[in-house]
Short mmCIF file of C-alpha atoms in Angstrom, two decimals:
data_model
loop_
_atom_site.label_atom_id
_atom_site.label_comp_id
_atom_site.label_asym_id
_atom_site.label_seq_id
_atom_site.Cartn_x
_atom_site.Cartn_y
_atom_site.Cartn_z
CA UNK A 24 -5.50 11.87 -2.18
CA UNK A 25 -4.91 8.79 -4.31
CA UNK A 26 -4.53 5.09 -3.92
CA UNK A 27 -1.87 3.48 -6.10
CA UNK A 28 -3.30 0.90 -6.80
CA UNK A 29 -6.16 -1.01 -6.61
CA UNK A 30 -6.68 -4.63 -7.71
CA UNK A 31 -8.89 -7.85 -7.20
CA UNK A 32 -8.49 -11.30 -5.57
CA UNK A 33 -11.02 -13.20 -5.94
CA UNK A 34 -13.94 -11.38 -4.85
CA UNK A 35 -11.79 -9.07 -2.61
CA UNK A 36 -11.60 -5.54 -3.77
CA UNK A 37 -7.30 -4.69 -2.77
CA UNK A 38 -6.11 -1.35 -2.26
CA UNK A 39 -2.06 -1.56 -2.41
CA UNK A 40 -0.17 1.35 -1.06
CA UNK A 41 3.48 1.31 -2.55
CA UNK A 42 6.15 2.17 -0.66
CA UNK A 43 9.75 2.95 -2.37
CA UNK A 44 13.29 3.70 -0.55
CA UNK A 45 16.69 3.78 -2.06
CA UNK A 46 18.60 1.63 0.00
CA UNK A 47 18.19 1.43 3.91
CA UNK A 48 19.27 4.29 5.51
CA UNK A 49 16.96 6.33 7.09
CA UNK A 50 14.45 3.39 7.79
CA UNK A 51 12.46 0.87 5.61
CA UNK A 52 9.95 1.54 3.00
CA UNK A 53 7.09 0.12 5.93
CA UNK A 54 8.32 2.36 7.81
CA UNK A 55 6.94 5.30 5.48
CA UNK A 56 3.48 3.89 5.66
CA UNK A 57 2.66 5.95 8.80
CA UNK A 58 -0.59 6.35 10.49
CA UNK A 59 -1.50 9.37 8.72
CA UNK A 60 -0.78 7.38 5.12
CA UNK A 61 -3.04 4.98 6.05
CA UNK A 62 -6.07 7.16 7.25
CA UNK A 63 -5.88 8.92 3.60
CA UNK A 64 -5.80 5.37 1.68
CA UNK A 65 -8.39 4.72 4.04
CA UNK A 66 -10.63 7.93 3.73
CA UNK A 67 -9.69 7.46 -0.34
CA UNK A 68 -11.08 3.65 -0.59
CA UNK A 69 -13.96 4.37 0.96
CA UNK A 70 -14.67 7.27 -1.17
CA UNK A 71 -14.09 4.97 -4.27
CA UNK A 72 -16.80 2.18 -2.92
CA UNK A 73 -19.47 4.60 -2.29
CA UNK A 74 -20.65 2.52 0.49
CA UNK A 75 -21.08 -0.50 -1.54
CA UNK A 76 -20.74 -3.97 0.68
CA UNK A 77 -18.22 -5.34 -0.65
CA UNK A 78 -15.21 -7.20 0.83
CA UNK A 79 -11.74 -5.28 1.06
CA UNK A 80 -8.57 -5.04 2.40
CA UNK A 81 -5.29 -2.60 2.13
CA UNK A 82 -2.01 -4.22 1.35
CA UNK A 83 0.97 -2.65 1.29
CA UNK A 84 4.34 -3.38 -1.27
CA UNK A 85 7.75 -2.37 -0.15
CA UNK A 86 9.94 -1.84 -2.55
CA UNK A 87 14.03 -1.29 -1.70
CA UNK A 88 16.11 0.32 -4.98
CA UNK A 89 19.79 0.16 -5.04
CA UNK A 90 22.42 2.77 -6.42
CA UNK A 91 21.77 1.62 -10.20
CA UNK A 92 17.68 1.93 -9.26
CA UNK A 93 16.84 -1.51 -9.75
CA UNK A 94 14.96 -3.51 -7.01
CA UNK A 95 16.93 -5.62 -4.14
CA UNK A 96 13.84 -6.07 -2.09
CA UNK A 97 10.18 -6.23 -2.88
CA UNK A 98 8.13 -7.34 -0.44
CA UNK A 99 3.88 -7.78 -0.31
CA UNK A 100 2.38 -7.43 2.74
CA UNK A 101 -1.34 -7.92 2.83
CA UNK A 102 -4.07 -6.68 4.94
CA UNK A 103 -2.01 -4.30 6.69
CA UNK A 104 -5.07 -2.43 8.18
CA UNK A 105 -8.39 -2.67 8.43
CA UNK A 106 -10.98 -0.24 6.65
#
């Protein structure tokens, strides 16, 4: 598994899923950060605090490409789900 990456605010320990799409079809990037996604960044952030008591949270960036790859649409969501 792996996180992709994993920052700071503050005191807060963030783990930020990425999310990428070219263009819309087929559904959003948030749409790609299924259930099953998040249990891994879950299971994969807990690994990496070693049950240290710290606070955290999982945020999540959506990021929409167009034809040329560049980015239309970046969006940061935070505290998408609770560890």
């Amino acid at each position: 598994g792996e996180i992709d990456l994993i920052m700071r605010d503050k005191e807060t320990v963030v783990f930020v899923e990425v999310k990428t799409k070219k263009g819309y079809s087929w559904g959003s990037p948030e749409e790609m950060f299924t259930r099953g996604k998040y249990e891994r960044v879950k299971r994969m952030a807990n690994v990496y605090l070693k049950g240290r008591e710290v606070a955290c949270r999982i945020d999540m960036v959506a990021v929409v490409l167009n034809a040329q790859n560049e980015a239309v649409s970046v969006q940061h969501y935070e505290n998408v789900m609770q560890l």
